[in-house]
PDB file of C-alpha atoms in Angstrom:
ATOM      1  CA  MET A 285     106.129 129.628 104.111  1.00 42.00           C
ATOM      2  CA  ILE A 286     105.792 125.935 105.073  1.00 49.00           C
ATOM      3  CA  THR A 287     102.295 125.820 104.252  1.00 52.00           C
ATOM      4  CA  ILE A 288     102.854 127.032 100.726  1.00 50.00           C
ATOM      5  CA  ILE A 289     105.756 124.528 100.257  1.00 51.00           C
ATOM      6  CA  ASN A 290     103.003 121.978 101.423  1.00 61.00           C
ATOM      7  CA  HIS A 291     100.249 123.190  99.106  1.00 60.00           C
ATOM      8  CA  TYR A 292     102.707 123.427  95.853  1.00 71.00           C
ATOM      9  CA  SER A 293     104.723 120.978  96.418  1.00 75.00           C
ATOM     10  CA  LEU A 294     104.138 119.051  92.761  1.00 72.00           C
ATOM     11  CA  ILE A 295     104.471 123.186  90.886  1.00 77.00           C
ATOM     12  CA  ILE A 296     108.016 123.535  93.325  1.00 81.00           C
ATOM     13  CA  LEU A 297     109.423 120.207  92.151  1.00 81.00           C
ATOM     14  CA  GLY A 298     108.603 120.555  88.632  1.00 81.00           C
ATOM     15  CA  CYS A 299     110.063 124.351  88.777  1.00 85.00           C
ATOM     16  CA  VAL A 300     113.177 122.892  90.418  1.00 88.00           C
ATOM     17  CA  LEU A 301     113.429 119.906  88.229  1.00 86.00           C
ATOM     18  CA  ILE A 302     113.105 121.723  84.985  1.00 88.00           C
ATOM     19  CA  GLY A 303     115.088 124.858  86.056  1.00 89.00           C
ATOM     20  CA  GLY A 304     117.893 122.521  87.014  1.00 89.00           C
ATOM     21  CA  PHE A 305     117.859 120.582  83.870  1.00 86.00           C
ATOM     22  CA  SER A 306     117.810 123.700  81.837  1.00 88.00           C
ATOM     23  CA  TYR A 307     120.523 124.974  83.443  1.00 90.00           C
ATOM     24  CA  LEU A 308     122.696 122.193  82.156  1.00 88.00           C
ATOM     25  CA  TYR A 309     121.303 121.888  78.842  1.00 87.00           C
ATOM     26  CA  PHE A 310     122.235 125.180  78.082  1.00 88.00           C
ATOM     27  CA  ARG A 311     125.712 124.307  79.818  1.00 91.00           C
ATOM     28  CA  LYS A 312     126.744 121.453  78.089  1.00 90.00           C
ATOM     29  CA  LYS A 313     124.251 121.654  74.716  1.00 88.00           C
ATOM     30  CA  SER A 314     123.422 117.807  75.050  1.00 88.00           C
ATOM     31  CA  PRO A 315     120.197 116.779  72.738  1.00 89.00           C
ATOM     32  CA  TYR A 316     119.893 113.908  75.228  1.00 89.00           C
ATOM     33  CA  LEU A 317     119.849 116.682  78.130  1.00 86.00           C
ATOM     34  CA  LEU A 318     116.711 118.416  75.544  1.00 88.00           C
ATOM     35  CA  ALA A 319     115.234 115.189  75.561  1.00 89.00           C
ATOM     36  CA  LEU A 320     115.408 114.424  79.507  1.00 89.00           C
ATOM     37  CA  LEU A 321     113.914 118.206  79.666  1.00 87.00           C
ATOM     38  CA  ILE A 322     111.118 117.598  77.567  1.00 90.00           C
ATOM     39  CA  SER A 323     110.410 114.548  78.937  1.00 89.00           C
ATOM     40  CA  ILE A 324     110.569 115.724  82.483  1.00 86.00           C
ATOM     41  CA  ILE A 325     108.187 118.391  81.238  1.00 87.00           C
ATOM     42  CA  LEU A 326     105.615 116.285  79.693  1.00 88.00           C
ATOM     43  CA  ILE A 327     105.791 114.096  82.863  1.00 84.00           C
ATOM     44  CA  LEU A 328     104.752 116.615  85.389  1.00 78.00           C
ATOM     45  CA  ILE A 329     101.914 118.389  83.483  1.00 80.00           C
ATOM     46  CA  THR A 330     100.325 114.775  82.783  1.00 81.00           C
ATOM     47  CA  SER A 331     101.038 114.200  86.599  1.00 74.00           C
ATOM     48  CA  TYR A 332      99.222 116.898  87.466  1.00 70.00           C
ATOM     49  CA  PHE A 333      96.030 116.616  85.432  1.00 73.00           C
ATOM     50  CA  ILE A 334      95.950 112.842  86.140  1.00 69.00           C
ATOM     51  CA  PHE A 335      96.548 113.438  90.427  1.00 61.00           C
ATOM     52  CA  LYS A 336      94.273 116.633  90.228  1.00 60.00           C
ATOM     53  CA  GLN A 337      91.631 115.558  93.092  1.00 48.00           C
ATOM     54  CA  GLU A 338      89.014 118.184  91.868  1.00 48.00           C
ATOM     55  CA  GLY A 339      86.528 115.914  91.290  1.00 46.00           C
ATOM     56  CA  ASN A 340      86.307 114.790  95.136  1.00 40.00           C
ATOM     57  CA  GLU A 341      86.451 118.245  96.634  1.00 38.00           C
ATOM     58  CA  LEU A 342      82.410 119.111  96.971  1.00 34.00           C
ATOM     59  CA  LEU A 343      80.849 115.661  98.233  1.00 39.00           C
ATOM     60  CA  VAL A 344      79.304 117.892 100.833  1.00 40.00           C
ATOM     61  CA  ASN A 345      78.498 121.300 101.195  1.00 39.00           C
ATOM     62  CA  SER A 346      80.094 123.105 104.259  1.00 41.00           C
ATOM     63  CA  ASN A 347      76.945 122.662 106.836  1.00 39.00           C
ATOM     64  CA  GLU A 348      77.655 119.156 106.465  1.00 44.00           C
ATOM     65  CA  ALA A 349      81.491 119.701 106.974  1.00 47.00           C
ATOM     66  CA  GLU A 350      81.002 121.934 110.260  1.00 45.00           C
ATOM     67  CA  VAL A 351      82.359 121.096 113.585  1.00 46.00           C
ATOM     68  CA  GLY A 352      78.698 119.955 115.537  1.00 46.00           C
ATOM     69  CA  TYR A 353      77.021 118.661 112.424  1.00 56.00           C
ATOM     70  CA  VAL A 354      74.915 115.933 113.949  1.00 59.00           C
ATOM     71  CA  SER A 355      75.405 112.567 111.422  1.00 68.00           C
ATOM     72  CA  GLU A 356      74.440 109.058 111.503  1.00 79.00           C
ATOM     73  CA  LYS A 357      77.976 107.520 110.840  1.00 87.00           C
ATOM     74  CA  LEU A 358      81.328 108.836 112.239  1.00 91.00           C
ATOM     75  CA  GLN A 359      82.668 111.428 109.471  1.00 91.00           C
ATOM     76  CA  PHE A 360      86.332 110.858 107.812  1.00 93.00           C
ATOM     77  CA  VAL A 361      87.362 114.197 106.507  1.00 92.00           C
ATOM     78  CA  GLU A 362      90.558 114.716 104.323  1.00 93.00           C
ATOM     79  CA  PHE A 363      91.367 117.899 104.100  1.00 92.00           C
ATOM     80  CA  PHE A 364      93.909 117.901 100.593  1.00 90.00           C
ATOM     81  CA  SER A 365      94.957 120.483  97.519  1.00 86.00           C
ATOM     82  CA  SER A 366      95.398 119.256  94.013  1.00 81.00           C
ATOM     83  CA  THR A 367      98.550 120.773  94.109  1.00 80.00           C
ATOM     84  CA  CYS A 368     100.027 118.732  97.054  1.00 84.00           C
ATOM     85  CA  LEU A 369     102.605 115.922  95.959  1.00 83.00           C
ATOM     86  CA  ALA A 370     101.478 114.350  99.199  1.00 86.00           C
ATOM     87  CA  CYS A 371      97.579 114.508  98.754  1.00 88.00           C
ATOM     88  CA  MET A 372      98.237 112.431  95.409  1.00 84.00           C
ATOM     89  CA  ILE A 373     100.235 109.928  97.326  1.00 87.00           C
ATOM     90  CA  SER A 374      97.630 109.813  99.846  1.00 90.00           C
ATOM     91  CA  LYS A 375      94.565 109.089  97.489  1.00 90.00           C
ATOM     92  CA  PRO A 376      94.917 105.645  96.408  1.00 91.00           C
ATOM     93  CA  ILE A 377      95.620 104.910 100.532  1.00 93.00           C
ATOM     94  CA  ILE A 378      92.103 106.894 101.350  1.00 93.00           C
ATOM     95  CA  GLU A 379      90.006 105.226  98.547  1.00 93.00           C
ATOM     96  CA  ASN A 380      90.934 101.706  99.708  1.00 93.00           C
ATOM     97  CA  LEU A 381      89.869 102.854 103.068  1.00 94.00           C
ATOM     98  CA  GLU A 382      86.603 104.245 101.937  1.00 94.00           C
ATOM     99  CA  GLU A 383      85.715 100.896 100.065  1.00 95.00           C
ATOM    100  CA  GLU A 384      86.264  99.341 103.294  1.00 94.00           C
ATOM    101  CA  PHE A 385      85.104 101.505 105.771  1.00 94.00           C
ATOM    102  CA  ASN A 386      82.232 103.423 103.749  1.00 91.00           C
ATOM    103  CA  ASP A 387      79.723 101.551 106.115  1.00 93.00           C
ATOM    104  CA  LYS A 388      80.929 102.834 109.311  1.00 92.00           C
ATOM    105  CA  TYR A 389      82.248 106.308 107.957  1.00 93.00           C
ATOM    106  CA  ASP A 390      81.192 108.989 106.028  1.00 90.00           C
ATOM    107  CA  PHE A 391      84.486 109.862 103.978  1.00 91.00           C
ATOM    108  CA  VAL A 392      84.719 114.054 103.190  1.00 90.00           C
ATOM    109  CA  TYR A 393      86.911 115.450 101.056  1.00 90.00           C
ATOM    110  CA  LEU A 394      87.624 119.300 101.155  1.00 91.00           C
ATOM    111  CA  ASN A 395      89.832 120.757  99.431  1.00 88.00           C
ATOM    112  CA  VAL A 396      91.869 123.763 101.285  1.00 88.00           C
ATOM    113  CA  LYS A 397      91.644 126.447  98.596  1.00 84.00           C
ATOM    114  CA  ASP A 398      88.362 126.224  98.185  1.00 84.00           C
ATOM    115  CA  TYR A 399      86.822 129.582  99.823  1.00 84.00           C
ATOM    116  CA  GLU A 400      83.422 127.816 101.221  1.00 86.00           C
ATOM    117  CA  TYR A 401      85.591 125.516 103.542  1.00 84.00           C
ATOM    118  CA  VAL A 402      87.825 128.642 105.022  1.00 84.00           C
ATOM    119  CA  ASP A 403      85.935 128.964 108.256  1.00 86.00           C
ATOM    120  CA  LEU A 404      86.139 125.303 108.993  1.00 85.00           C
ATOM    121  CA  VAL A 405      89.987 124.613 108.011  1.00 86.00           C
ATOM    122  CA  PHE A 406      90.757 127.728 110.481  1.00 86.00           C
ATOM    123  CA  GLN A 407      88.522 126.518 113.074  1.00 87.00           C
ATOM    124  CA  LEU A 408      90.370 123.046 112.947  1.00 86.00           C
ATOM    125  CA  GLU A 409      93.501 124.906 112.824  1.00 87.00           C
ATOM    126  CA  ILE A 410      94.686 122.738 109.742  1.00 89.00           C
ATOM    127  CA  GLN A 411      98.313 123.829 108.734  1.00 87.00           C
ATOM    128  CA  THR A 412      99.387 121.037 106.094  1.00 88.00           C
ATOM    129  CA  VAL A 413      97.848 118.991 103.895  1.00 90.00           C
ATOM    130  CA  PRO A 414      97.394 116.177 104.145  1.00 93.00           C
ATOM    131  CA  THR A 415      95.142 116.401 107.176  1.00 94.00           C
ATOM    132  CA  PHE A 416      92.796 113.829 108.007  1.00 94.00           C
ATOM    133  CA  VAL A 417      89.742 114.216 110.710  1.00 94.00           C
ATOM    134  CA  ILE A 418      87.573 112.198 112.420  1.00 93.00           C
ATOM    135  CA  LEU A 419      84.462 113.198 113.647  1.00 89.00           C
ATOM    136  CA  ASP A 420      82.127 111.736 115.814  1.00 87.00           C
ATOM    137  CA  LYS A 421      78.533 112.000 115.368  1.00 83.00           C
ATOM    138  CA  LYS A 422      78.075 115.348 117.206  1.00 82.00           C
ATOM    139  CA  GLY A 423      81.048 116.458 115.198  1.00 81.00           C
ATOM    140  CA  GLU A 424      83.576 116.752 117.696  1.00 86.00           C
ATOM    141  CA  VAL A 425      86.992 115.650 116.918  1.00 90.00           C
ATOM    142  CA  LEU A 426      88.253 112.242 117.730  1.00 93.00           C
ATOM    143  CA  PHE A 427      91.565 111.809 115.658  1.00 93.00           C
ATOM    144  CA  ARG A 428      93.551 114.057 113.695  1.00 94.00           C
ATOM    145  CA  SER A 429      96.464 112.897 111.822  1.00 92.00           C
ATOM    146  CA  SER A 430      98.774 114.655 109.168  1.00 90.00           C
ATOM    147  CA  GLY A 431     100.773 113.891 106.352  1.00 87.00           C
ATOM    148  CA  VAL A 432     100.887 110.355 104.117  1.00 87.00           C
ATOM    149  CA  PRO A 433      99.517 107.462 106.107  1.00 87.00           C
ATOM    150  CA  GLN A 434     100.388 104.264 106.769  1.00 88.00           C
ATOM    151  CA  SER A 435      97.927 102.376 105.690  1.00 88.00           C
ATOM    152  CA  SER A 436      97.974  99.545 108.433  1.00 90.00           C
ATOM    153  CA  ASP A 437      97.914 102.099 110.833  1.00 91.00           C
ATOM    154  CA  LEU A 438      95.196 103.973 109.927  1.00 91.00           C
ATOM    155  CA  ILE A 439      93.080 101.012 109.243  1.00 92.00           C
ATOM    156  CA  SER A 440      93.439 100.066 113.212  1.00 93.00           C
ATOM    157  CA  LYS A 441      92.440 103.709 114.043  1.00 93.00           C
ATOM    158  CA  LEU A 442      89.347 103.490 111.892  1.00 93.00           C
ATOM    159  CA  GLU A 443      88.603 100.294 113.616  1.00 94.00           C
ATOM    160  CA  GLN A 444      89.705 101.204 116.898  1.00 94.00           C
ATOM    161  CA  ILE A 445      87.727 104.494 116.918  1.00 92.00           C
ATOM    162  CA  TYR A 446      84.524 102.864 115.375  1.00 93.00           C
ATOM    163  CA  SER A 447      84.479 100.083 118.078  1.00 92.00           C
ATOM    164  CA  ASP A 448      85.174 102.393 120.612  1.00 91.00           C
ATOM    165  CA  GLN A 449      82.053 105.000 119.698  1.00 86.00           C
ATOM    166  CA  THR A 450      79.432 101.704 119.066  1.00 84.00           C
ATOM    167  CA  ASN A 451      80.181 100.554 122.582  1.00 75.00           C
TER     168      ASN A 451
END
């Protein structure tokens, strides 16, 4: 149940807002509430398409994303859903990390709704999105975190793991 709420948080929020303001509009018949209702619908539709992360979901094939894949760099894997509000919020944070650490880490974005990665999602026991996993060069899990990350905490963790792995 929590997984469904997490994956569809933007859609659920939109339905609650639209339902609530529809109820108020039909109770009070105020043109201001109608304008507000239409505005909310337009904002939700626009934000869904603006923040949709479909462009990043297939950066690697499933063989590269499997645990045990030997890589030249450490891998930073984000498991996300295109309808997850927390994933949309964390996207700019992760993009900044990718710019800063792209020489040390391979950044991989996997949509949990993509059936190609379902085995990996079960293997790593991904329950909520966004979930961030750092894999060593042999594909073993070094770090795992779920939810919207604090940029400073994640930067220090990435630096610490990289220095531990290179020494």
